[in-house]
Coordinates of C-alpha atoms in Angstrom, one line a residue:
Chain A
X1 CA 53.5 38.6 -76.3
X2 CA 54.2 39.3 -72.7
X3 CA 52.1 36.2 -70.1
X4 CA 52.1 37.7 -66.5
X5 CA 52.4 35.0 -63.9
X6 CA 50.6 35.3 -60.5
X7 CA 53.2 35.4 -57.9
X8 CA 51.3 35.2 -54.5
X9 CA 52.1 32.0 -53.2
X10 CA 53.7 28.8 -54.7
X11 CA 55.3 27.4 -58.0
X12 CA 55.3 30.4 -60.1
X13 CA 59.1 30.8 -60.7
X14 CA 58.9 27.0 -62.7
X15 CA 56.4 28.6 -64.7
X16 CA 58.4 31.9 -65.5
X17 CA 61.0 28.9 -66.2
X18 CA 58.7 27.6 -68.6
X19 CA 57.9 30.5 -70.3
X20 CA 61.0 31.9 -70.7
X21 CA 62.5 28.5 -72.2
X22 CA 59.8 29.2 -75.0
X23 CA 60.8 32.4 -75.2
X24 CA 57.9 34.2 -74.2
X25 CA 58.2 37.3 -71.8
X26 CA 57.1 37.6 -68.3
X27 CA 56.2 39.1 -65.4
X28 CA 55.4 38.8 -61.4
X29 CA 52.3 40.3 -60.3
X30 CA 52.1 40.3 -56.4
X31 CA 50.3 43.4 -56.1
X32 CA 47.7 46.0 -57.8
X33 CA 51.0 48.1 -59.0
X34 CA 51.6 45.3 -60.8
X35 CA 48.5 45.4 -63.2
X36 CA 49.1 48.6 -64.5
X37 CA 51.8 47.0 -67.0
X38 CA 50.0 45.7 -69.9
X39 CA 49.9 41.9 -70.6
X40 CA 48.1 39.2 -72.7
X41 CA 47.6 36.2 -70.6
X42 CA 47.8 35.3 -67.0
X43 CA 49.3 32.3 -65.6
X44 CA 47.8 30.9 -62.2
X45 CA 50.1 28.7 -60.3
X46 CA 50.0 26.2 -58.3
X47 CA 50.8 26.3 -54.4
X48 CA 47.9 26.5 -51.9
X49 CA 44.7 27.7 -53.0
X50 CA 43.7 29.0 -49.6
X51 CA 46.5 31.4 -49.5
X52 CA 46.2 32.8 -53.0
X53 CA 42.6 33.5 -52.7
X54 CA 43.2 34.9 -49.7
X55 CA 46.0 37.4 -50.8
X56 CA 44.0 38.3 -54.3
X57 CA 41.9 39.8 -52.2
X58 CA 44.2 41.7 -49.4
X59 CA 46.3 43.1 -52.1
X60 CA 43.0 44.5 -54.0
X61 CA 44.3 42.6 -57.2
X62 CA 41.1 40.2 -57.1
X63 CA 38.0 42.7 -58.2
X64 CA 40.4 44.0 -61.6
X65 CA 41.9 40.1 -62.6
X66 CA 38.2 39.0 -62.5
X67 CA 36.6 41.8 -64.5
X68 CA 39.4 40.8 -67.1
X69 CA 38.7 37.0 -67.3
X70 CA 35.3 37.5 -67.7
X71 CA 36.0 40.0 -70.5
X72 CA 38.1 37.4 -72.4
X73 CA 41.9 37.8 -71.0
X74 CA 43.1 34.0 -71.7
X75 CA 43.9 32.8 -68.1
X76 CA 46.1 29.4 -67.4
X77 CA 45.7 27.8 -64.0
X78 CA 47.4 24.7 -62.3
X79 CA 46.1 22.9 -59.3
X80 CA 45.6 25.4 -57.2
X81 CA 44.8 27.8 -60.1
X82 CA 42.2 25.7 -61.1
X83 CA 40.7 25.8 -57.9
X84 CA 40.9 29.5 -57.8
X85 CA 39.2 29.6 -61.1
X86 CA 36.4 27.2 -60.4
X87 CA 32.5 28.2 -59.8
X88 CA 32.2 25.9 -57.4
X89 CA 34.4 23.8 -54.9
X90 CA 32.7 20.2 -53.5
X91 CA 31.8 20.6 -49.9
X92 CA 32.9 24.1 -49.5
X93 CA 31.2 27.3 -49.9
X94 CA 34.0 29.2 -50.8
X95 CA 35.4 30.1 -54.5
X96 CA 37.6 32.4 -55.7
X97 CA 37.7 34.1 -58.8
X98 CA 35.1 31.5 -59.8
X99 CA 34.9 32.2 -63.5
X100 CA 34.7 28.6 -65.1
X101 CA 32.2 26.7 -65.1
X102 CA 33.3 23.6 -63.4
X103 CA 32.8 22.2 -59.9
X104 CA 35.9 21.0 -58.7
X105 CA 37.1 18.9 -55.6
X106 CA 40.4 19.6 -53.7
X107 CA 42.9 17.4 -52.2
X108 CA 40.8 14.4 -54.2
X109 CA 43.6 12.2 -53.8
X110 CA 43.8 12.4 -50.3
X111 CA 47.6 13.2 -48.7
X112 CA 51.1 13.2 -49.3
X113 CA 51.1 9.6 -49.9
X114 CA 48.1 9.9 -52.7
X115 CA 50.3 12.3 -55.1
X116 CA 51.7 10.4 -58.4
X117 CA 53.2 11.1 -61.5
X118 CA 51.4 9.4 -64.6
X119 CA 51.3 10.1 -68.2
X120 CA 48.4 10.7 -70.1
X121 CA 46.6 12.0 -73.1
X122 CA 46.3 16.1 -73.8
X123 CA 44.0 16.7 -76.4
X124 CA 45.8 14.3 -79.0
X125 CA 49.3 14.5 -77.4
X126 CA 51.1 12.3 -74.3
X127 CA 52.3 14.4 -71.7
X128 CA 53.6 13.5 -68.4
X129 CA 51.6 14.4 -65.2
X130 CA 52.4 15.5 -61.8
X131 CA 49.6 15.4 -59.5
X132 CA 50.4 16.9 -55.7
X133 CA 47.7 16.9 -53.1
X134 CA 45.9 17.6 -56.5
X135 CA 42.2 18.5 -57.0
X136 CA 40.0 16.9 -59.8
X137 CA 36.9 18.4 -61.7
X138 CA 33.8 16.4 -60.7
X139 CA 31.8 18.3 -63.3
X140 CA 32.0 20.4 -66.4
X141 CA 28.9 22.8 -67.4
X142 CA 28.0 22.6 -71.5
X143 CA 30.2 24.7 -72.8
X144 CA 33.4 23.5 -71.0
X145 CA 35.8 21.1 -73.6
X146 CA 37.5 18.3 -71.4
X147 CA 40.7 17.9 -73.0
X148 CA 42.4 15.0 -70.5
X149 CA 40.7 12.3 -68.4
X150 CA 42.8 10.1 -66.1
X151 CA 41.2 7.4 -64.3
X152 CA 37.8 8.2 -65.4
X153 CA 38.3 11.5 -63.3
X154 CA 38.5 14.7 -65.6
X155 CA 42.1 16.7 -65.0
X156 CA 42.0 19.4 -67.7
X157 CA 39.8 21.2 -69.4
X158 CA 39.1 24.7 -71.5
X159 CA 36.2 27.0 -71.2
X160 CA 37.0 29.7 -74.1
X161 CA 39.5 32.1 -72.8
X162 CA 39.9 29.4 -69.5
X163 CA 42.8 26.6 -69.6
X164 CA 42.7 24.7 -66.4
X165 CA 44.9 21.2 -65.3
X166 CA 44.8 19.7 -62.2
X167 CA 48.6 18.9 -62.8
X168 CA 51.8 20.6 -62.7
X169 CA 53.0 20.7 -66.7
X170 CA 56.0 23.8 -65.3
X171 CA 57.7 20.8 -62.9
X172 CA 58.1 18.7 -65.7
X173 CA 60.5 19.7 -69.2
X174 CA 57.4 18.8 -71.9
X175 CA 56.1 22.2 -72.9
X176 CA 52.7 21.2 -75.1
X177 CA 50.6 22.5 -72.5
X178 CA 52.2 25.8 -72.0
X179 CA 52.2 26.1 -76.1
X180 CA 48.8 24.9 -75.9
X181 CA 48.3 27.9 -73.9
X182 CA 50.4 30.4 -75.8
X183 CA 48.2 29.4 -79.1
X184 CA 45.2 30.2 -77.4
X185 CA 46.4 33.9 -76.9
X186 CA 47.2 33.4 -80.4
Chain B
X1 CA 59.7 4.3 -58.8
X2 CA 61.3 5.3 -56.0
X3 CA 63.4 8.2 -57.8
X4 CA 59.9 9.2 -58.7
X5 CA 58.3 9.2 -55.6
X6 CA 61.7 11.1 -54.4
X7 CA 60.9 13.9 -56.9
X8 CA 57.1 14.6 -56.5
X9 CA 58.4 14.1 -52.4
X10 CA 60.5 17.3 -53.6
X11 CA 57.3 18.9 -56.0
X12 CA 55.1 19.3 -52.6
X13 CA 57.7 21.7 -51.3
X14 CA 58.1 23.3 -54.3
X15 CA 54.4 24.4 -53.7
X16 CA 55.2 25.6 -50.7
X17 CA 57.3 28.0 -51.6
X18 CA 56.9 31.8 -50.7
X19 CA 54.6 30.5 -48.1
X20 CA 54.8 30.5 -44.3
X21 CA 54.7 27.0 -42.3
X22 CA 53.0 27.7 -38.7
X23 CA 53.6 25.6 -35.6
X24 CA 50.5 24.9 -34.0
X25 CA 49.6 22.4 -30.6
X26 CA 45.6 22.3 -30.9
X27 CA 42.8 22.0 -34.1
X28 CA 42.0 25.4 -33.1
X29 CA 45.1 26.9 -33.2
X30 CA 45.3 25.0 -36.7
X31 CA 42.3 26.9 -37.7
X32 CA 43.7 30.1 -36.9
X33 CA 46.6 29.5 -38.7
X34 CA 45.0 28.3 -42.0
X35 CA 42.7 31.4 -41.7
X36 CA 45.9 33.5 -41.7
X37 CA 47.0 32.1 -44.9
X38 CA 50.0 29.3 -43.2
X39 CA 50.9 26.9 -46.4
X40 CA 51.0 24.5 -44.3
X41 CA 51.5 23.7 -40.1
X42 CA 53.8 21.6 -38.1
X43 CA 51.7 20.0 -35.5
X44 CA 53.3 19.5 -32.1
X45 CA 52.4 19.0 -28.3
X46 CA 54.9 21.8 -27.3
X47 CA 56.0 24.6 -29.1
X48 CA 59.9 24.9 -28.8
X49 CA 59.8 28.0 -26.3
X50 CA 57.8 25.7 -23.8
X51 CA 60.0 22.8 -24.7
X52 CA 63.1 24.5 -24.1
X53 CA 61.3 26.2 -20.9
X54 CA 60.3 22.6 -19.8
X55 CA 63.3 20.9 -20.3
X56 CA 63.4 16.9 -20.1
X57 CA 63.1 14.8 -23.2
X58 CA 61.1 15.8 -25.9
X59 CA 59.4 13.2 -28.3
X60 CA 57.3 12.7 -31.4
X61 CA 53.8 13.7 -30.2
X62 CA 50.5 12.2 -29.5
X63 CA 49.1 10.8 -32.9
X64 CA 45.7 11.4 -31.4
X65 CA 46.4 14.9 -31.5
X66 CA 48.1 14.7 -34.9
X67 CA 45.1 13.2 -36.3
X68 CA 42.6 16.0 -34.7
X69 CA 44.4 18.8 -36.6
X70 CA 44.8 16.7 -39.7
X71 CA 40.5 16.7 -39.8
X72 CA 40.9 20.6 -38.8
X73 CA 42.3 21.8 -41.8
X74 CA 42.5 21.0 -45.5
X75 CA 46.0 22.1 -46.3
X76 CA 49.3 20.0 -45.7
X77 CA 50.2 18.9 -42.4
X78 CA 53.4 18.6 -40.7
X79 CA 54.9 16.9 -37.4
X80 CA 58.4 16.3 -36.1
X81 CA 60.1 13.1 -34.9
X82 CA 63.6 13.0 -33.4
X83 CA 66.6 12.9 -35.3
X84 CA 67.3 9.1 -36.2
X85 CA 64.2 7.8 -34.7
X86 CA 62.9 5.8 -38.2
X87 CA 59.7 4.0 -35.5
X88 CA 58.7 7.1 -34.9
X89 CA 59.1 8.2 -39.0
X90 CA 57.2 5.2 -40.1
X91 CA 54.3 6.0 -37.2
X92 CA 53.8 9.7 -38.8
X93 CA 53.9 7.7 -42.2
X94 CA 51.5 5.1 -40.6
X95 CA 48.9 8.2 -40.1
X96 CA 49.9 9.8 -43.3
X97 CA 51.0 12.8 -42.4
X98 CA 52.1 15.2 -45.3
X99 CA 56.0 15.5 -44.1
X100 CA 58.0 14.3 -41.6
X101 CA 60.5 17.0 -39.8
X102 CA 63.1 15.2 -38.5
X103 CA 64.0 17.9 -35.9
X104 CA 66.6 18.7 -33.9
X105 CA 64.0 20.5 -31.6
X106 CA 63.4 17.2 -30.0
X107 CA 66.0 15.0 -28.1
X108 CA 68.2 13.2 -30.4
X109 CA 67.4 9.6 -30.7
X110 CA 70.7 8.2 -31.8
X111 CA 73.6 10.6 -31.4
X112 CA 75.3 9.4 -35.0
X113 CA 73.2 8.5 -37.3
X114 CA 69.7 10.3 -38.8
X115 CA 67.1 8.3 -40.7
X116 CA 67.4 6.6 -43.9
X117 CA 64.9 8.9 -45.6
X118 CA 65.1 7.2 -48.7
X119 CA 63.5 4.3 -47.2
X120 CA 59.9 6.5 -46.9
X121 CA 57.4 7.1 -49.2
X122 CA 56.2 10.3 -47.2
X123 CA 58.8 13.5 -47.6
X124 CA 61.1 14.7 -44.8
X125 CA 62.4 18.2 -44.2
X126 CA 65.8 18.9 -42.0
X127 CA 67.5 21.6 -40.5
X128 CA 70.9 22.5 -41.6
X129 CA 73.3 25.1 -40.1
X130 CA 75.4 25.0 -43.5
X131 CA 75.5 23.8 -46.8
X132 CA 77.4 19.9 -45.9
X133 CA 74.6 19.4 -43.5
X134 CA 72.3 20.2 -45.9
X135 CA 73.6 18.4 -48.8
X136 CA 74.2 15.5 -46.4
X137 CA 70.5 15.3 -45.1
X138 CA 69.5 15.3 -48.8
X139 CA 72.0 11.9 -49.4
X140 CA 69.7 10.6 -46.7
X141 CA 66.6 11.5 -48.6
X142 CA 65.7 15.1 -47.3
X143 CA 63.5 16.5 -49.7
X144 CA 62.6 20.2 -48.2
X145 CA 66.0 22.1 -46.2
X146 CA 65.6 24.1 -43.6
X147 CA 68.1 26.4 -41.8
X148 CA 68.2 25.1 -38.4
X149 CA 67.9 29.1 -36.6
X150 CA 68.3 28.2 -32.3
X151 CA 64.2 27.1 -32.4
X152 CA 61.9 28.7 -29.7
X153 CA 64.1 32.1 -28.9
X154 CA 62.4 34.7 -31.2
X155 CA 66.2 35.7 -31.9
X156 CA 66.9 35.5 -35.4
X157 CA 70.4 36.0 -35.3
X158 CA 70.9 32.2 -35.7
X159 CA 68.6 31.7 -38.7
X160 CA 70.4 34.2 -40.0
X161 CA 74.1 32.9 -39.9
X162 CA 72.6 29.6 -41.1
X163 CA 71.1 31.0 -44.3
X164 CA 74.1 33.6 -44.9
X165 CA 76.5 30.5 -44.5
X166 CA 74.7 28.5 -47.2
X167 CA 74.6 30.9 -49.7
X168 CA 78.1 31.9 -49.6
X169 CA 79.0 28.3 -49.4
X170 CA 76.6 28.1 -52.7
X171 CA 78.3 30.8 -54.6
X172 CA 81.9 29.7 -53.5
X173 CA 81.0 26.5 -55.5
X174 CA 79.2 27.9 -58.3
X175 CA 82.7 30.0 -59.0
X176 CA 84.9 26.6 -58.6
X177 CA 86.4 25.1 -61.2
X178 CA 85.4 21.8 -62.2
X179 CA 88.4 19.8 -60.8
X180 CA 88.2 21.3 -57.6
X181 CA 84.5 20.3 -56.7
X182 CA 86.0 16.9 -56.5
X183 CA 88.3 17.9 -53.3
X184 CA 85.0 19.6 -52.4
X185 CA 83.1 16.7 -51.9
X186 CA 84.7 14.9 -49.9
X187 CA 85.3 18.2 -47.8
X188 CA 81.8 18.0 -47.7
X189 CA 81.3 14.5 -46.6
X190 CA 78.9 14.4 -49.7
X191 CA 78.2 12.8 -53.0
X192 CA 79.8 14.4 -56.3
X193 CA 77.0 14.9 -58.2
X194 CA 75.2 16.8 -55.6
X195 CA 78.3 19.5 -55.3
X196 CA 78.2 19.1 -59.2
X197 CA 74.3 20.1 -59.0
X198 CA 75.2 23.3 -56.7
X199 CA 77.9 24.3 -59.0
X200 CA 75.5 24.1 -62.1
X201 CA 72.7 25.6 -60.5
X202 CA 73.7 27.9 -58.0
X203 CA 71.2 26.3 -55.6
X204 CA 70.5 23.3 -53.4
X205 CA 68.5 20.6 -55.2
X206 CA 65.7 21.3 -53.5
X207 CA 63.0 23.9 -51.7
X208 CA 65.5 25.8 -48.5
X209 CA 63.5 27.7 -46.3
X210 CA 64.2 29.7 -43.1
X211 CA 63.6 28.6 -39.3
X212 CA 63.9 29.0 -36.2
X213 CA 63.7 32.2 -34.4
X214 CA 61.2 34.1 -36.7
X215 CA 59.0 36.2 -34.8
X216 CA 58.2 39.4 -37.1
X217 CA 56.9 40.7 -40.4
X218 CA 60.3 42.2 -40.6
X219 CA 62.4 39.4 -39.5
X220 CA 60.8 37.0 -42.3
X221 CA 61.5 39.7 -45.4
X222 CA 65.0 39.7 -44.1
X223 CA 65.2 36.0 -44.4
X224 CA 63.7 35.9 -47.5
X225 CA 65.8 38.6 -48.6
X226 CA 69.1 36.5 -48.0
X227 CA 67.8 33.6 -50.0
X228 CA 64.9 32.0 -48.2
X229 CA 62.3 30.7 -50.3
X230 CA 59.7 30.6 -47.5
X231 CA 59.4 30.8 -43.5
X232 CA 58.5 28.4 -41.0
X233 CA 57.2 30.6 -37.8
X234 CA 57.1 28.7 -34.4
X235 CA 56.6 30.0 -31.0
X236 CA 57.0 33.8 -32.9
X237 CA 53.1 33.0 -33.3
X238 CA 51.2 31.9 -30.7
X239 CA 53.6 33.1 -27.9
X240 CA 52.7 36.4 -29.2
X241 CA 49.4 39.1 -28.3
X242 CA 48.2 39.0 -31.4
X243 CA 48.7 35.7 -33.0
X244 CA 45.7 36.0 -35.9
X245 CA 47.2 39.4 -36.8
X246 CA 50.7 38.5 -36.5
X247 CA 50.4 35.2 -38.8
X248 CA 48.6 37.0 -41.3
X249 CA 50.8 40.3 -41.6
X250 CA 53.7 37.6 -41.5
X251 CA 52.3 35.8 -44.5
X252 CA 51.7 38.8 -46.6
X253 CA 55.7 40.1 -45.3
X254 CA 57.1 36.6 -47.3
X255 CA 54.8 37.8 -50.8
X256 CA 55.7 41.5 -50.3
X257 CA 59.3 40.9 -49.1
X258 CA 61.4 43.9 -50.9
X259 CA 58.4 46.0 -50.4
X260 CA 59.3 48.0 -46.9
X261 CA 56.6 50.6 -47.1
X262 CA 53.9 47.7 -47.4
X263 CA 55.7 45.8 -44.3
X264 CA 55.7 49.2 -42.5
X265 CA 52.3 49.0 -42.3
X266 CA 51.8 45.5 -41.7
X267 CA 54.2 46.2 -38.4
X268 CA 51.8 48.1 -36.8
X269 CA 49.9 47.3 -33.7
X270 CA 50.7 44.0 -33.5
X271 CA 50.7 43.6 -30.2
X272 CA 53.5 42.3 -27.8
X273 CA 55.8 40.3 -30.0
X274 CA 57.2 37.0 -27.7
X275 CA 59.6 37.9 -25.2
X276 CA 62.3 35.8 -26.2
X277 CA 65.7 35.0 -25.5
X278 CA 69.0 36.0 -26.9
X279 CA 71.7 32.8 -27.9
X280 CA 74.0 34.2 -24.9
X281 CA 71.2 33.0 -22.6
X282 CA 70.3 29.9 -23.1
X283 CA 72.6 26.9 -21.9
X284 CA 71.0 24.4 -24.4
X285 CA 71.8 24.7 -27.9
X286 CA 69.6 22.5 -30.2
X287 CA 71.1 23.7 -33.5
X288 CA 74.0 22.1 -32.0
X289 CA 72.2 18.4 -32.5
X290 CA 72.3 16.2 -35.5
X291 CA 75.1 17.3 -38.4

């Protein structure tokens, strides 16, 4: 199994860390040369979401990852890959790859000083959580599992081939959500 | 809780990473840069070329201003106080900024002693010129190191000394052996376990990016190259003819950076890249303050 990790912008190198550490190959894509190489899953990081979208698109990667989520390539994104993966952002026209059917909100814990660390419920399973200048899914369409609620506000959730968290599970050592992820390419 | 806060103070920069952080004076200029794909931007009155050209003491600016950039854009926000000037740390904290650079590009406020960082719940970054002034700005509570370059020059010769002299200090460390890293601390001026962490990990504990005389596509890949993990970009921007242009074939320089054939083409027809000044020409060193 070989996961390739989108590295634009951001935390990707924790997730490589991750991955590795479960001994699961891995590789960088930063541009369309890059997608040649065959792989079966994608990671998206998290960093900022503005600059990903904005170099998907400059490096002519975007158009080719989004024909292959929507054709079933299982796709993993964190804070800001959630963002990139949502349908729809609150009170802002723009999405990205906008695959998954959730309408998410970004910085919803407002600066800096609003970013915690918690632990929580995955699924069945306690995990800790690192939320930074982290977004939160307002809504989830029918067919979208939520699989962790903190604070009444919904932080991760699966759409078939789709795994999204608000959180950062590569900062911290606990690796259920990146076997979590791993199963679901099976 | 407060090691905690510490380490998701150090988690924001980690997002940071492979990003460019823009200096910017006005909510438009803010715009421009977050349309150009900057991570983040330092928000200041002056940038350093006109402080240096305006001489005179040089403070934390205008929260006013702070604030109208803060409702410009929707991705972090920087600003700079002087170096051990906590009142004007806990008035950036007061407005929540999203890191605090306690800069030597402004006038020192106390000539000995920097800011007890770990008093803050918002992060700091610092400048460092070599690895004990970074490790010692990290004692303080630094979470995000930056190399301190000679700010507002578009020569990147300094930068680059900084960066180069970290990383061999680095991997002189990681190739000690363990009795010697004692010696090495106090050398240092700094804590064992953080010489302990370097020798372990080959890195500093935390997110190192370059600054301070970065004014091309080019001269971020080579800072990247030597070891950066991202770029801040200061007056290189908007002292230049092109800043949309620039900033955005600088951000896509820090992705791409072993990729010359790709930077090539983002090098061309920039427009006029800032004048600058070379280190022989300039009487006031500001790497110089704060070690």
């Amino acid at each position: 199994m070989t996961i390739a990790v989108l590295a634009l912008q951001g935390a990707f190198i924790e997730h490589e860390q991750m991955l590795e550490k479960l001994g699961v190959s891995c590789f960088e894509i930063r541009q369309k040369i890059d997608l040649e190489k065959p792989f079966d899953g994608l990671i998206i990081p998290g960093g900022e979401s503005k600059v990903i979208g904005k170099l998907l698109k400059e490096r002519d990667i975007f158009n080719i990852l989004q024909k292959k989520i929507k054709s079933g390539l299982p796709v993993f994104g964190t804070c800001a890959g959630l963002i990139l993966l949502a349908k729809s952002i609150d009170g802002d026209p723009t999405t990205h790859l906008a695959t998954m059917d959730i309408v998410v909100k970004r910085n919803a814990y407002g600066r800096q000083l609003g970013s915690f660390f918690t632990k929580s419920k995955f699924g069945k399973t306690e995990v800790p959580m690192t939320f930074i200048r982290a977004p939160y899914i307002i809504k989830v369409g029918d067919n979208v599992e939520v699989l962790s609620v903190v604070d009444d506000k919904i932080v991760a959730a699966r759409q078939n081939n789709m795994l999204a968290v608000a959180f950062h599970p590569e900062l911290n050592s606990d690796p259920t959500i990146h076997k979590y992820f791993i199963d679901m390419i099976g | 809780m407060k090691n905690e806060r510490a380490e998701i103070n150090r988690n924001l920069a980690q997002m940071l990473k492979g990003g460019v952080i823009m200096d910017v004076t006005t909510p438009e200029q803010a715009k421009i840069a977050e349309k150009a794909g900057a991570c983040a931007v330092m928000a200041l009155e002056r940038i350093p070329a006109d402080i240096r050209a305006a001489g005179g003491v040089s403070r934390m600016s205008d929260p006013k201003m702070i604030k109208g950039i803060q409702e410009a854009v929707s991705i972090p926000v920087m600003a700079k106080c002087r170096i051990g000037h906590f009142a004007e740390a806990q008035i950036l904290q007061a407005i929540e900024i999203d890191y605090i650079d306690e800069s030597e590009v402004l006038s020192p406020a106390d000539d000995k002693y920097h800011i007890n960082k770990n008093d803050f719940a918002v992060p700091f970054v610092c400048g460092a010129k070599d690895l004990g002034e970074a490790l010692r700005r990290i004692s303080e509570g630094a979470s995000m190191i930056r190399t301190k370059g000679e700010p507002g020059t578009g020569d990147v010769v300094q930068a680059v000394r900084h960066m180069r002299m970290m990383q061999s200090e680095i991997r002189k460390i990681t190739s000690m052996a363990e009795d010697e890293l004692f010696q090495k601390a106090k050398d240092l001026q700094v804590d064992y376990d953080l010489v302990k962490y370097v020798h372990e990990n080959g890195k500093l504990p935390v997110v190192n990016f370059a600054a301070g005389g970065v004014a091309t596509p080019a001269d971020a890949a080579l800072m990247m190259q030597l070891g950066a993990e991202g770029v801040f970009v200061g007056s290189g921007i908007f002292k230049s003819g092109n800043p949309e242009k620039r900033a955005a074939a600088i951000v896509q320089a820090v992705t791409n950076y072993t990729d010359a054939k790709l930077i090539a083409e983002l090098s061309e027809d920039l427009g006029e890249a800032m004048v600058g000044i070379n280190e022989q020409e300039i009487s006031l060193l500001m790497a110089e303050r704060g070690k």
